[in-house]
XYZ file of C-alpha atoms in Angstrom:
170
model
C -4.523 -0.318 -14.697
C -3.176 3.216 -15.072
C -1.265 5.124 -12.418
C -3.645 7.442 -10.561
C -6.810 5.602 -11.656
C -9.257 5.196 -8.790
C -8.356 1.516 -8.449
C -4.651 2.351 -8.394
C -5.222 4.957 -5.666
C -7.092 2.328 -3.641
C -4.242 -0.183 -3.903
C -1.606 2.408 -3.014
C -3.314 3.841 0.068
C -4.686 0.541 1.367
C -1.223 -0.918 1.322
C -0.005 1.854 3.605
C -2.884 0.858 5.899
C -2.188 -2.888 5.792
C 1.523 -2.380 6.507
C 0.595 -0.088 9.408
C -1.818 -2.616 10.926
C 0.587 -5.524 10.429
C 3.333 -3.639 12.275
C 1.072 -2.758 15.211
C -0.011 0.740 14.215
C -3.568 1.998 13.973
C -5.610 3.106 10.987
C -8.485 5.529 11.322
C -9.570 5.104 7.708
C -8.618 5.185 4.058
C -10.693 7.693 2.150
C -11.031 9.682 -1.032
C -10.750 13.392 -0.416
C -13.725 15.467 -1.511
C -11.816 18.714 -1.964
C -9.802 17.744 -5.039
C -10.676 17.933 -8.731
C -9.101 14.524 -9.257
C -9.589 11.362 -7.261
C -7.064 11.467 -4.472
C -7.061 9.034 -1.585
C -5.336 9.149 1.786
C -4.604 6.557 4.436
C -4.995 8.051 7.903
C -2.504 6.013 9.921
C -1.231 6.427 13.455
C 2.354 5.235 13.643
C 5.309 5.509 15.971
C 8.989 6.125 15.330
C 9.638 2.388 15.027
C 7.200 1.714 12.165
C 6.764 5.103 10.472
C 9.392 4.476 7.795
C 7.998 1.088 6.797
C 4.448 2.442 6.613
C 5.748 5.152 4.260
C 7.194 2.361 2.080
C 3.811 0.616 1.789
C 2.504 2.598 -1.177
C 5.679 2.217 -3.240
C 5.834 -1.470 -2.332
C 2.244 -1.775 -3.581
C 3.274 -0.338 -6.910
C 6.242 -2.711 -7.137
C 3.957 -5.691 -6.537
C 1.379 -4.494 -9.095
C 4.143 -3.857 -11.634
C 5.920 -7.172 -11.101
C 2.625 -9.074 -11.227
C 1.813 -7.489 -14.606
C -1.035 -5.176 -13.570
C 0.860 -1.996 -14.494
C 2.567 -1.467 -17.825
C 4.087 1.321 -19.867
C 2.509 4.629 -18.781
C 2.172 7.800 -20.860
C 5.524 7.525 -22.611
C 7.524 6.827 -19.449
C 8.955 3.583 -18.213
C 6.883 2.174 -15.384
C 9.767 2.318 -12.933
C 10.220 6.069 -13.539
C 6.498 6.627 -13.062
C 6.390 4.588 -9.845
C 9.370 6.360 -8.403
C 7.996 9.820 -9.224
C 4.620 8.840 -7.766
C 6.316 7.900 -4.475
C 7.903 11.347 -3.996
C 5.910 12.197 -0.859
C 6.405 8.701 0.576
C 10.169 8.898 -0.027
C 10.360 12.244 1.777
C 8.224 10.935 4.669
C 10.493 7.903 4.969
C 13.404 10.259 5.660
C 11.307 12.716 7.746
C 11.880 15.466 5.168
C 9.725 18.109 3.521
C 7.953 16.615 0.449
C 9.678 19.222 -1.748
C 13.157 18.199 -0.577
C 15.654 16.827 -3.064
C 16.738 13.367 -1.997
C 20.163 11.940 -2.662
C 20.719 8.748 -4.599
C 21.732 7.067 -1.331
C 18.446 8.131 0.321
C 16.424 6.913 -2.673
C 18.229 3.581 -2.684
C 17.648 3.132 1.071
C 13.915 3.789 0.562
C 13.656 1.297 -2.315
C 15.581 -1.424 -0.483
C 13.463 -0.973 2.631
C 10.248 -1.102 0.591
C 11.344 -4.252 -1.183
C 12.751 -6.099 1.828
C 10.199 -5.107 4.469
C 6.921 -3.887 2.989
C 6.596 -6.148 -0.078
C 6.445 -9.375 2.027
C 3.695 -7.857 4.202
C 1.730 -6.847 1.118
C 2.096 -10.276 -0.489
C 0.777 -11.876 2.716
C -2.440 -9.798 2.541
C -3.187 -9.847 -1.212
C -6.633 -11.448 -0.812
C -7.620 -9.093 1.988
C -6.385 -6.021 0.119
C -8.376 -7.069 -2.959
C -11.551 -7.180 -0.834
C -10.753 -3.801 0.736
C -10.046 -2.236 -2.694
C -13.514 -3.234 -3.921
C -15.134 -1.759 -0.810
C -13.127 1.470 -0.985
C -13.910 1.940 -4.689
C -17.608 1.511 -3.951
C -17.979 3.588 -0.785
C -15.013 6.025 -1.067
C -14.088 5.323 2.583
C -13.158 2.257 4.607
C -12.474 2.303 8.333
C -9.468 0.777 10.024
C -11.907 -1.350 11.997
C -13.343 -2.746 8.749
C -9.846 -3.494 7.433
C -9.064 -5.439 10.623
C -12.385 -7.279 10.224
C -11.484 -8.280 6.648
C -8.137 -9.610 7.893
C -9.817 -11.578 10.703
C -12.524 -13.007 8.411
C -9.975 -14.192 5.889
C -7.871 -15.882 8.581
C -10.958 -17.845 9.664
C -11.658 -18.992 6.107
C -8.167 -20.458 5.609
C -8.160 -24.192 6.260
C -5.620 -25.223 8.831
C -5.478 -28.933 8.066
C -1.891 -30.179 7.918
C -2.306 -31.844 4.505
C -5.149 -30.080 2.658
C -4.293 -31.691 -0.682
C -5.049 -35.116 0.782
C -8.221 -34.051 2.566
C -6.823 -35.046 5.960
C-alpha cells in the first residue's frame, strides 16, 4: 500500500473515527471530498476537550500499525517513518491546538508520538477486524456514517464467541 492511496486514506481517517467512538465521542461520517483533484478523505468527528488530542493521534497511530504490520514499506525515496511523520502534520498541530502551518518543537512532536503509541494504537488494534470491514465499505461508497461504524462494531461483538474455553469446545 502506498501513502495517500485510496485504501491508505480510508485506514487513516477511519482510525480517527474509531478512536473517537471508543472514547465516547460522536462521528457524523467519514467521506471522500468531491472538491479535490486527488482522493482526500475526512473524518467528521465531534469531540470534547478530554478526547480531542487522542482522536487527533488516531490517524498517525493507524500509520504506525500499518507500518509495523508490514503493509507500508519504503515510499518514494524516503524512509517510511519520515513519510508517516510528514503525513501527520495537520494531526500533530491539532493535537497541540495549533495552526496546521505552525512549526512544532521536538518536545511537542515527541509528546504527540508517545501519546499516539500509548493511547491510540491499543484502541486501533482492538478494532482491526471492524476497521477492515469499514475500509471496504468506504472504498466502495466513498462515505460511511458514524451510525454504520457503530453498527459494524456491534455486529462484530455479537459474532465473537464468549465461551470460556473455545479451544476445547466447552
